[in-house]
PDB file of C-alpha atoms in Angstrom:
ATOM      1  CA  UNK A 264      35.012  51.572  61.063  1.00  0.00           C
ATOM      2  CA  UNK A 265      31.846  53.257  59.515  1.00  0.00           C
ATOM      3  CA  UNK A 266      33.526  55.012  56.379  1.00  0.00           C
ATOM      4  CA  UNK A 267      31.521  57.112  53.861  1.00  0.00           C
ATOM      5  CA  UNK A 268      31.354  54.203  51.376  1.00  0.00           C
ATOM      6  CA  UNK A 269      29.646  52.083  53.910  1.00  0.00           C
ATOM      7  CA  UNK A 270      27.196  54.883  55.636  1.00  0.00           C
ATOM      8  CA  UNK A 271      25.832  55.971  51.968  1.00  0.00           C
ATOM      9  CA  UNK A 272      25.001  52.465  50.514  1.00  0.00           C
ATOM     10  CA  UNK A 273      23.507  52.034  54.509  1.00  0.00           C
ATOM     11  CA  UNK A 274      21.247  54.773  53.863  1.00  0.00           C
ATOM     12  CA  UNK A 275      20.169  53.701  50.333  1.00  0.00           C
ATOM     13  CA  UNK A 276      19.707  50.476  51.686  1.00  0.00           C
ATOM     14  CA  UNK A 277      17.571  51.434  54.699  1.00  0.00           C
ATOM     15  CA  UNK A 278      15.132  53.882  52.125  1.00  0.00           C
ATOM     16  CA  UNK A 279      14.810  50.801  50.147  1.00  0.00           C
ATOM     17  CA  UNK A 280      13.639  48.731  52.208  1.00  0.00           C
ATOM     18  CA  UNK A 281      11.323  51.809  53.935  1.00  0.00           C
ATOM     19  CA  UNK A 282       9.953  51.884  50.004  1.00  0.00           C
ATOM     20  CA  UNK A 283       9.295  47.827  50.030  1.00  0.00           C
ATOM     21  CA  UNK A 284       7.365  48.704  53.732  1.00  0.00           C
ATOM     22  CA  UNK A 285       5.233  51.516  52.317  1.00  0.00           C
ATOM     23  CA  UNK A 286       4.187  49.154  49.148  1.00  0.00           C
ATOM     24  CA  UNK A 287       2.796  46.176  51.462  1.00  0.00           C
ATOM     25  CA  UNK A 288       0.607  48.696  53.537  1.00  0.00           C
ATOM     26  CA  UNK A 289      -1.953  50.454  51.795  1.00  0.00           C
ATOM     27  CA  UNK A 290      -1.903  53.552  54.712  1.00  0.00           C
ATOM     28  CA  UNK A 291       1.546  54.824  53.146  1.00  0.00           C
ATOM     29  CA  UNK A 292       1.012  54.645  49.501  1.00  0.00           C
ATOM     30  CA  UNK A 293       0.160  58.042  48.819  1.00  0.00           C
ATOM     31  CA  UNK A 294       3.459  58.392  50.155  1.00  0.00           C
ATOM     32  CA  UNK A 295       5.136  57.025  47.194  1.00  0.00           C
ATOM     33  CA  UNK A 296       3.334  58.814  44.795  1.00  0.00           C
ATOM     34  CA  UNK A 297       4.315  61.935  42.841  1.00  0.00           C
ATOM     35  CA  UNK A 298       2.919  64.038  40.082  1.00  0.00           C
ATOM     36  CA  UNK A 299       0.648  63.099  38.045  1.00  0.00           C
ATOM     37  CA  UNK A 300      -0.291  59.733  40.794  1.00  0.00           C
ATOM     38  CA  UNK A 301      -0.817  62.813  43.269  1.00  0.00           C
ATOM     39  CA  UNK A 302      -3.483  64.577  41.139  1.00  0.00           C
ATOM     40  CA  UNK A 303      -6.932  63.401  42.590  1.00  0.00           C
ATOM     41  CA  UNK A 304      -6.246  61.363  45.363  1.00  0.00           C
ATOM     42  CA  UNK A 305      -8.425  60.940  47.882  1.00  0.00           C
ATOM     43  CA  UNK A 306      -6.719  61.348  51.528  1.00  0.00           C
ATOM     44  CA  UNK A 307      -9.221  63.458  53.862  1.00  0.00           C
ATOM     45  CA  UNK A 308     -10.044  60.563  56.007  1.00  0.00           C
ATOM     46  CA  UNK A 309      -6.042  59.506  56.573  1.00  0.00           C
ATOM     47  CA  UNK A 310      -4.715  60.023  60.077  1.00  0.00           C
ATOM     48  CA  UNK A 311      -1.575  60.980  57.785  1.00  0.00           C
ATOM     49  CA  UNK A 312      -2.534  63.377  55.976  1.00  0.00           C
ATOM     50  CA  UNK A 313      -0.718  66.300  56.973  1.00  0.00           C
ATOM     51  CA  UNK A 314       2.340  63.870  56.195  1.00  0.00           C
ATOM     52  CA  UNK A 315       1.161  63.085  52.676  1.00  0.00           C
ATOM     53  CA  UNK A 316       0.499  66.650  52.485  1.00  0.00           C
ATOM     54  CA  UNK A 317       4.539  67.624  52.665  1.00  0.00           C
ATOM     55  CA  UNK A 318       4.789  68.423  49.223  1.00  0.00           C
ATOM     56  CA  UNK A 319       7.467  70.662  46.790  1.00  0.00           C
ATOM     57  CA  UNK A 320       7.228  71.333  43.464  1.00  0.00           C
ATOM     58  CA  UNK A 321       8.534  68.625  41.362  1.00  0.00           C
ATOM     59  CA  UNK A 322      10.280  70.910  38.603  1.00  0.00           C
ATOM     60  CA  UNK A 323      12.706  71.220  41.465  1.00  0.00           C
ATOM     61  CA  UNK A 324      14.200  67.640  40.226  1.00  0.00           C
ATOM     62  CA  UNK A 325      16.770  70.383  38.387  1.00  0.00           C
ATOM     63  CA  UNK A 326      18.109  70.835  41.967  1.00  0.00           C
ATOM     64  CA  UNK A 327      18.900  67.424  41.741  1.00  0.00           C
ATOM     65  CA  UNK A 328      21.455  68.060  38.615  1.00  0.00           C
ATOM     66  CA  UNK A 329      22.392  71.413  39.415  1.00  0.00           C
ATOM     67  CA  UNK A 330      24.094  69.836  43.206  1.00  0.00           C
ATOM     68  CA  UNK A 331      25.585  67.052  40.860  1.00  0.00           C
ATOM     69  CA  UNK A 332      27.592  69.293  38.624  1.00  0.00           C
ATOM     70  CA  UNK A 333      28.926  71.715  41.474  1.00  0.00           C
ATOM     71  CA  UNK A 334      29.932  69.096  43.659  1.00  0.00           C
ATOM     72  CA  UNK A 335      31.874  67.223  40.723  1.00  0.00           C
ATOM     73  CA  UNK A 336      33.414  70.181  39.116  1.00  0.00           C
ATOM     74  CA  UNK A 337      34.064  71.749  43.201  1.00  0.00           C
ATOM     75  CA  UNK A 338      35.803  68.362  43.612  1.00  0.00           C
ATOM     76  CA  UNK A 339      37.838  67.952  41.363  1.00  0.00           C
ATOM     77  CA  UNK A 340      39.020  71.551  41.994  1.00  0.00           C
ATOM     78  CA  UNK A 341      39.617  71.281  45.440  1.00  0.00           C
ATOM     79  CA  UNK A 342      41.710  68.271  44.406  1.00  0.00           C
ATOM     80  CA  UNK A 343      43.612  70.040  41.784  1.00  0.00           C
ATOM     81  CA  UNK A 344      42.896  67.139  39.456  1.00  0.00           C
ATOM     82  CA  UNK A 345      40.828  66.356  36.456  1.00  0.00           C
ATOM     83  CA  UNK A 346      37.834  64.439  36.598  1.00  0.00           C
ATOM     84  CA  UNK A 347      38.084  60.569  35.893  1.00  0.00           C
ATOM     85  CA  UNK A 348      35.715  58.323  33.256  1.00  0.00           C
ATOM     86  CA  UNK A 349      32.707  57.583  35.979  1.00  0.00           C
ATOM     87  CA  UNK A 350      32.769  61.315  37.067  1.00  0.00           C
ATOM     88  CA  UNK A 351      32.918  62.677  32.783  1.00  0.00           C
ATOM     89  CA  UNK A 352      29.724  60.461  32.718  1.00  0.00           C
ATOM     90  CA  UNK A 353      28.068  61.518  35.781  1.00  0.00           C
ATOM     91  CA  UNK A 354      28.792  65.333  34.178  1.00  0.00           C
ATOM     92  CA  UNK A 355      27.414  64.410  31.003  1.00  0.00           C
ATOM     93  CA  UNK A 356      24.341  62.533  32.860  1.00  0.00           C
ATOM     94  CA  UNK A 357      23.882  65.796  34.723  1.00  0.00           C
ATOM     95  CA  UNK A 358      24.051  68.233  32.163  1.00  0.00           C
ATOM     96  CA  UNK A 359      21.534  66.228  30.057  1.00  0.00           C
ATOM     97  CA  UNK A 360      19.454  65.960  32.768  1.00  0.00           C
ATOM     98  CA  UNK A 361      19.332  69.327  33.712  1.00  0.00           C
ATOM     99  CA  UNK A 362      19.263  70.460  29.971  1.00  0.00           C
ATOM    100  CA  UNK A 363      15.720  68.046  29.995  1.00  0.00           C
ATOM    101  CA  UNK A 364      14.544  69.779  33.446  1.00  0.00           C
ATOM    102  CA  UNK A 365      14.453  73.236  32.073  1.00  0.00           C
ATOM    103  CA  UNK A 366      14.022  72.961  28.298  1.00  0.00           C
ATOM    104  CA  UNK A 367      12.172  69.898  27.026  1.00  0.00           C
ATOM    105  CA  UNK A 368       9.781  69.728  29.718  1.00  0.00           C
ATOM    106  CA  UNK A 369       6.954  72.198  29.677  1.00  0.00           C
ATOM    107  CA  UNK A 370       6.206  73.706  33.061  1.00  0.00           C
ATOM    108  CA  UNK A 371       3.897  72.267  35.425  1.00  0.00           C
ATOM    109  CA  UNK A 372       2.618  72.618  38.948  1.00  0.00           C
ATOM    110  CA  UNK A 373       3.156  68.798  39.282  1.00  0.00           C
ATOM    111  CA  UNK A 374       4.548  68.109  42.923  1.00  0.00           C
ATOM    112  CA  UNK A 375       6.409  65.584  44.930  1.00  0.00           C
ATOM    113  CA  UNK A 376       6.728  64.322  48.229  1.00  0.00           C
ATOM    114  CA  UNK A 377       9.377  65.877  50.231  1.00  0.00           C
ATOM    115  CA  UNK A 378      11.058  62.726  50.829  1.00  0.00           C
ATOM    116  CA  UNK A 379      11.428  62.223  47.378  1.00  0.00           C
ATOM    117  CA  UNK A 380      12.892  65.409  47.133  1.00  0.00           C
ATOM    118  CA  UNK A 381      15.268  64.935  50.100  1.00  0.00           C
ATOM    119  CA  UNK A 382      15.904  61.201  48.813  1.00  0.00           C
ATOM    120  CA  UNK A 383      17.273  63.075  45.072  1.00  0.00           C
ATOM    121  CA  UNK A 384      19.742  65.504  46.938  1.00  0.00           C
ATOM    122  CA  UNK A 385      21.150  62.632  49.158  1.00  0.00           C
ATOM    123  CA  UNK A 386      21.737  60.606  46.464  1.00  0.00           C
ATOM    124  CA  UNK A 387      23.379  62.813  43.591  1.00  0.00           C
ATOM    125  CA  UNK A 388      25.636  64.405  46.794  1.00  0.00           C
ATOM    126  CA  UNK A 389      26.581  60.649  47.369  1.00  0.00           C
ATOM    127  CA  UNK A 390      27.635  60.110  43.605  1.00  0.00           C
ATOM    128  CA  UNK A 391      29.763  63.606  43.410  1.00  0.00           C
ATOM    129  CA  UNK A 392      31.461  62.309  46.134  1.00  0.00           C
ATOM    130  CA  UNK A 393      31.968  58.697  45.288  1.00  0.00           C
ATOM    131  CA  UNK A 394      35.580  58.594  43.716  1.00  0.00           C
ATOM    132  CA  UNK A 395      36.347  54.720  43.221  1.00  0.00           C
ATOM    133  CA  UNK A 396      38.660  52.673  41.372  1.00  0.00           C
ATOM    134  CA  UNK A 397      37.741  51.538  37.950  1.00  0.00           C
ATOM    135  CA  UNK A 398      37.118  48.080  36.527  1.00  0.00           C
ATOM    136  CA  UNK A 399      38.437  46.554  33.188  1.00  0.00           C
ATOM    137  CA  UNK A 400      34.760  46.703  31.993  1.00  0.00           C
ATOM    138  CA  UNK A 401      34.592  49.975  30.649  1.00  0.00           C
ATOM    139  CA  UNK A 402      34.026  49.729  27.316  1.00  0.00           C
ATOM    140  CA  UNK A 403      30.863  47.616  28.133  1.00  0.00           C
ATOM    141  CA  UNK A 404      29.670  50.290  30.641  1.00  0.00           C
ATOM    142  CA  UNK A 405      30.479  53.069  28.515  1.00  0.00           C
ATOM    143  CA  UNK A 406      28.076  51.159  25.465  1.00  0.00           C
ATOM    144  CA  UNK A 407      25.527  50.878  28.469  1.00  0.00           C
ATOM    145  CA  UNK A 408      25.446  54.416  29.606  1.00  0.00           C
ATOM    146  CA  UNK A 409      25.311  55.973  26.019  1.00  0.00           C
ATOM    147  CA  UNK A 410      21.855  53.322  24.864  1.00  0.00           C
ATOM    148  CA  UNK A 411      20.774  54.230  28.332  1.00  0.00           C
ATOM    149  CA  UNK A 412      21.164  58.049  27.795  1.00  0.00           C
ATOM    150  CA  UNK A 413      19.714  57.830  24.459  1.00  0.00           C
ATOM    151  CA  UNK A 414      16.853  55.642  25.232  1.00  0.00           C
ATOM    152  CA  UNK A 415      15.898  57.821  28.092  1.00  0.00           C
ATOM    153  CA  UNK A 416      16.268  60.825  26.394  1.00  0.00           C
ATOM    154  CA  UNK A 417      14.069  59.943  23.534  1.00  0.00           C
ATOM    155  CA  UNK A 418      11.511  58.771  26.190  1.00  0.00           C
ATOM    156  CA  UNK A 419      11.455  62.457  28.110  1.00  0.00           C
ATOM    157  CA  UNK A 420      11.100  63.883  24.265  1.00  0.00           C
ATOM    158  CA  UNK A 421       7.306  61.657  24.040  1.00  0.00           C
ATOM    159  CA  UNK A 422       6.631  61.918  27.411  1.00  0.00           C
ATOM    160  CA  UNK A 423       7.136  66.162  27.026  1.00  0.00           C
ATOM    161  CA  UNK A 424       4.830  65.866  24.142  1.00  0.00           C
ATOM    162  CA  UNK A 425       2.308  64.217  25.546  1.00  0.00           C
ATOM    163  CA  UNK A 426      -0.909  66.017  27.130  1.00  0.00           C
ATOM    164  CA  UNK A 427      -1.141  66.396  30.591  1.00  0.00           C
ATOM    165  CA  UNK A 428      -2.459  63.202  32.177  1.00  0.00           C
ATOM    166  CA  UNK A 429      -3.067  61.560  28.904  1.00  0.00           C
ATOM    167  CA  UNK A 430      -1.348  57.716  28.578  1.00  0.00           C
ATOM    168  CA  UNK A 431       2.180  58.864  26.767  1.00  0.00           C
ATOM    169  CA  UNK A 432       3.440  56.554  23.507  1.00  0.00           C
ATOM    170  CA  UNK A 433       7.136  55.878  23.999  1.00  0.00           C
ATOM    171  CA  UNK A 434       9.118  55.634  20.847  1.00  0.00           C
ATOM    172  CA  UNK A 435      10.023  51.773  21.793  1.00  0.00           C
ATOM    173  CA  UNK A 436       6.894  50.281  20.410  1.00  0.00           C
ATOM    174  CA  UNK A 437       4.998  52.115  17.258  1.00  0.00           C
ATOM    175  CA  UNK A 438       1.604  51.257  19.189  1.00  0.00           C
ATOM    176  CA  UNK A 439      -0.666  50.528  21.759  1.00  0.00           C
ATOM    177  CA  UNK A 440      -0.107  47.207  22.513  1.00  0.00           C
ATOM    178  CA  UNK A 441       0.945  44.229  25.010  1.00  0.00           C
ATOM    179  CA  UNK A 442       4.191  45.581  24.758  1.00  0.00           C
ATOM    180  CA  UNK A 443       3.549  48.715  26.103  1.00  0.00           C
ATOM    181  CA  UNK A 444       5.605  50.325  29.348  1.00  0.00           C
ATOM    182  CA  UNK A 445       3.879  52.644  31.605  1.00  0.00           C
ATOM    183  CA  UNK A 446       7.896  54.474  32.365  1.00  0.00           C
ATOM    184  CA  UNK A 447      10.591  53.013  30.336  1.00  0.00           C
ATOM    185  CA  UNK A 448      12.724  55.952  31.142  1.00  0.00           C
ATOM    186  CA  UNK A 449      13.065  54.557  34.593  1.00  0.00           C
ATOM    187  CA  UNK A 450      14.232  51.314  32.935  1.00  0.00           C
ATOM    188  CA  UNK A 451      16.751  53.564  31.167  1.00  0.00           C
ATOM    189  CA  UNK A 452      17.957  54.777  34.106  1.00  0.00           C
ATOM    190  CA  UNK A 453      18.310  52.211  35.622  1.00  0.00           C
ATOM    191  CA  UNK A 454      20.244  50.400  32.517  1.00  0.00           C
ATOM    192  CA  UNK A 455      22.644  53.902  33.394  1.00  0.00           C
ATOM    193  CA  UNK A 456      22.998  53.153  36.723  1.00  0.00           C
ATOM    194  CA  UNK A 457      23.969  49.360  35.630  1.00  0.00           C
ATOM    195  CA  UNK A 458      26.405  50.694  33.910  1.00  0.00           C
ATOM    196  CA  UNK A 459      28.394  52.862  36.857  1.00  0.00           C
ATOM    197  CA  UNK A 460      27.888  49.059  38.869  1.00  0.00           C
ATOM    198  CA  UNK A 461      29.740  47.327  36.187  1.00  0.00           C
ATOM    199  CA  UNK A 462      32.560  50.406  35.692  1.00  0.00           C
ATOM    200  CA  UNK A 463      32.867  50.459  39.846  1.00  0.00           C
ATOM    201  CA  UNK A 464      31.486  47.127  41.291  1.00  0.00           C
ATOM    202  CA  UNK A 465      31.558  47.390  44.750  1.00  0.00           C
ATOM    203  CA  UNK A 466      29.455  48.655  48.010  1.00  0.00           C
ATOM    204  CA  UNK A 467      27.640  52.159  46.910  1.00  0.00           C
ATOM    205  CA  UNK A 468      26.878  51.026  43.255  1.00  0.00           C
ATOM    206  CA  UNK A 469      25.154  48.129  44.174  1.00  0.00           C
ATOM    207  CA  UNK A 470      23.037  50.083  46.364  1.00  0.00           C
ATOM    208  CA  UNK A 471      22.550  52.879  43.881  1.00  0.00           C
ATOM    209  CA  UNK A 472      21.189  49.582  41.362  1.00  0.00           C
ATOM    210  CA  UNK A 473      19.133  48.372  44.158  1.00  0.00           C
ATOM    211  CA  UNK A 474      17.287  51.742  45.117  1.00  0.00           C
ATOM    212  CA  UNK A 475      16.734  52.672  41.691  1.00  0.00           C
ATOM    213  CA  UNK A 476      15.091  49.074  40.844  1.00  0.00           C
ATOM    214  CA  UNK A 477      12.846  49.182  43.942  1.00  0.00           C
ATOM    215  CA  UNK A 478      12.050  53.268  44.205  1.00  0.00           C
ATOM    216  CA  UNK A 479      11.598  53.770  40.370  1.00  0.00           C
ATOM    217  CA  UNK A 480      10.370  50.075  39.804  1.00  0.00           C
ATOM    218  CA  UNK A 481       7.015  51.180  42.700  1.00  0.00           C
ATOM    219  CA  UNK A 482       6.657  54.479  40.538  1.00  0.00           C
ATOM    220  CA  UNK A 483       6.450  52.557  37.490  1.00  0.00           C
ATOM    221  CA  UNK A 484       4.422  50.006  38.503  1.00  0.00           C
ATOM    222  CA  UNK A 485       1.654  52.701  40.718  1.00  0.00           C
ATOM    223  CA  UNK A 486       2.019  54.586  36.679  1.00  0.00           C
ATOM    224  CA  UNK A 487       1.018  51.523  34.957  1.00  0.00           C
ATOM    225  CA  UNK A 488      -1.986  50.644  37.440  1.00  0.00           C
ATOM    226  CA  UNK A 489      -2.957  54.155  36.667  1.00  0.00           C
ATOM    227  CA  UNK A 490      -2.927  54.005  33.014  1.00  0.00           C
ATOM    228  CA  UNK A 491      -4.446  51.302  33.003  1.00  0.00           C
ATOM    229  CA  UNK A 492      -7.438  52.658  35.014  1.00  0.00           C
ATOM    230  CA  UNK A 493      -7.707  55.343  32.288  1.00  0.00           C
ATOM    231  CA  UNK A 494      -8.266  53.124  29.552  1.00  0.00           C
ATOM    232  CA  UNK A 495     -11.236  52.186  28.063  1.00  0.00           C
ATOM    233  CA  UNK A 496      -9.951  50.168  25.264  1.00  0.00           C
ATOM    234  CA  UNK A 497      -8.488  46.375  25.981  1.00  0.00           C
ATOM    235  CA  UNK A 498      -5.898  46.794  22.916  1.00  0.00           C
ATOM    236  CA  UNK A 499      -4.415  50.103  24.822  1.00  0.00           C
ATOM    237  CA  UNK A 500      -3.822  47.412  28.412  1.00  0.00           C
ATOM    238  CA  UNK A 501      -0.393  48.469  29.686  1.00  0.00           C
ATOM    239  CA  UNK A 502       1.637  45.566  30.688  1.00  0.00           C
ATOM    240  CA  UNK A 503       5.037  46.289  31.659  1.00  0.00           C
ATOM    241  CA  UNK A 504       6.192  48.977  34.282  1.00  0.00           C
ATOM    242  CA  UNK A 505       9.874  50.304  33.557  1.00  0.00           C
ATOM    243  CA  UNK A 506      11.375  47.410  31.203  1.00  0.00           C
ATOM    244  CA  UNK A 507       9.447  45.835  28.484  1.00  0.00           C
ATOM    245  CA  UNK A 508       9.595  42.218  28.440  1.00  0.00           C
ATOM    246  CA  UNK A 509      10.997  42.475  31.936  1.00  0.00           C
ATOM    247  CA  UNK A 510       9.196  43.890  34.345  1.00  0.00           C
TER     248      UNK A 510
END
């Protein structure tokens, strides 16, 4: 019996492993790439170009949040209850996120591929609706999600201060150095996303973990290849994508 639980992690799955496809052929990268990654490139001579060229504007990521927070909140209205622990974290998540989206970045005319964009709504529909049991690890998930949150949000702070295009300085290291991460706010979400696993181990988390890693782990590492091609000075090489020390 196909139940929702085991159609969504499916799907994540699936776009996971469409992600790992697009990275080993060269044709589809421009298909991974979105904002600043999309600025410049080069695809007039692509028999996919009119693909590549499905864009939206990627301030619409507040979408993303906004459909969170209704279909919680609708939820747990329809159901005449109160929201549990994973859903009071997912609202918090949202509302940060959301808070980021439309007051801490600046505007831009930075776009994204419409599968990314379709990819965001399917999955924060798929965590509103997720309502599973909880584990006996919560305090460890709950210390998870709140470094997580705070590590993240301290990274959208530098990167909103940071010129457009220029090679952002994320609070975790005090320099330019071999230390350096090209995105560790994806690491932090990730680290987030850990944390829901470990509060609600079973089918849909681990999927959640696993597109996160591979979707945001490709962005991080196409980021890092790109800062790196903008600088001139070997004490400024990037080495790590989305975790320092890591990967």
């Amino acid at each position: 019996m196909f139940t929702f639980e085991v159609i969504s992690a499916s799907i994540l799955l699936l776009a996971s492993s469409a992600v790992l496809i697009a990275c080993n052929y060269s044709a589809l990268h421009p298909i991974l790439d979105y904002g600043k990654l999309i600025q410049g490139r080069d695809i007039s001579s692509s028999k996919l170009k009119i693909l590549f060229n499905i864009l939206v504007p990627k301030q619409w990521f507040y979408h993303f949040y906004t459909e969170l927070l209704i279909l919680i909140i609708a939820k747990c209205l329809y159901f005449g209850r109160y929201p549990g622990l994973r859903e009071v974290l997912l609202l918090i998540q949202g509302s940060r996120r959301l808070y980021e989206q439309l007051f801490v970045f600046p505007k831009s005319n930075a776009t994204m591929h419409l599968t990314h964009y379709a990819m965001g709504m399917l999955l924060y529909a798929i965590e509103a609706f997720y309502s599973p049991s909880e584990s006996s690890y919560r305090c460890v998930a709950i210390i998870l999600f709140i470094i997580g949150s705070m590590w993240q949000n301290s990274c959208h702070r530098a990167l909103a201060g940071t010129k457009k295009y220029d090679i952002p300085q994320f609070p975790i290291t005090s320099s330019y150095s071999a230390l350096t991460t090209a995105c560790p706010h994806y690491g932090a979400e990730l680290l987030i996303y850990i944390a829901f696993l470990i509060m609600n181990p079973s089918f849909i988390p681990v999927a959640t973990v696993i597109w996160i890693a591979i979707s945001l782990g490709t962005s991080g590492q196409r980021s890092k290849e790109y800062y790196n091609k903008k600088c001139t000075d070997t004490n400024t090489h990037i080495k790590w994508a989305i975790f320092p020390l890591i990967y």
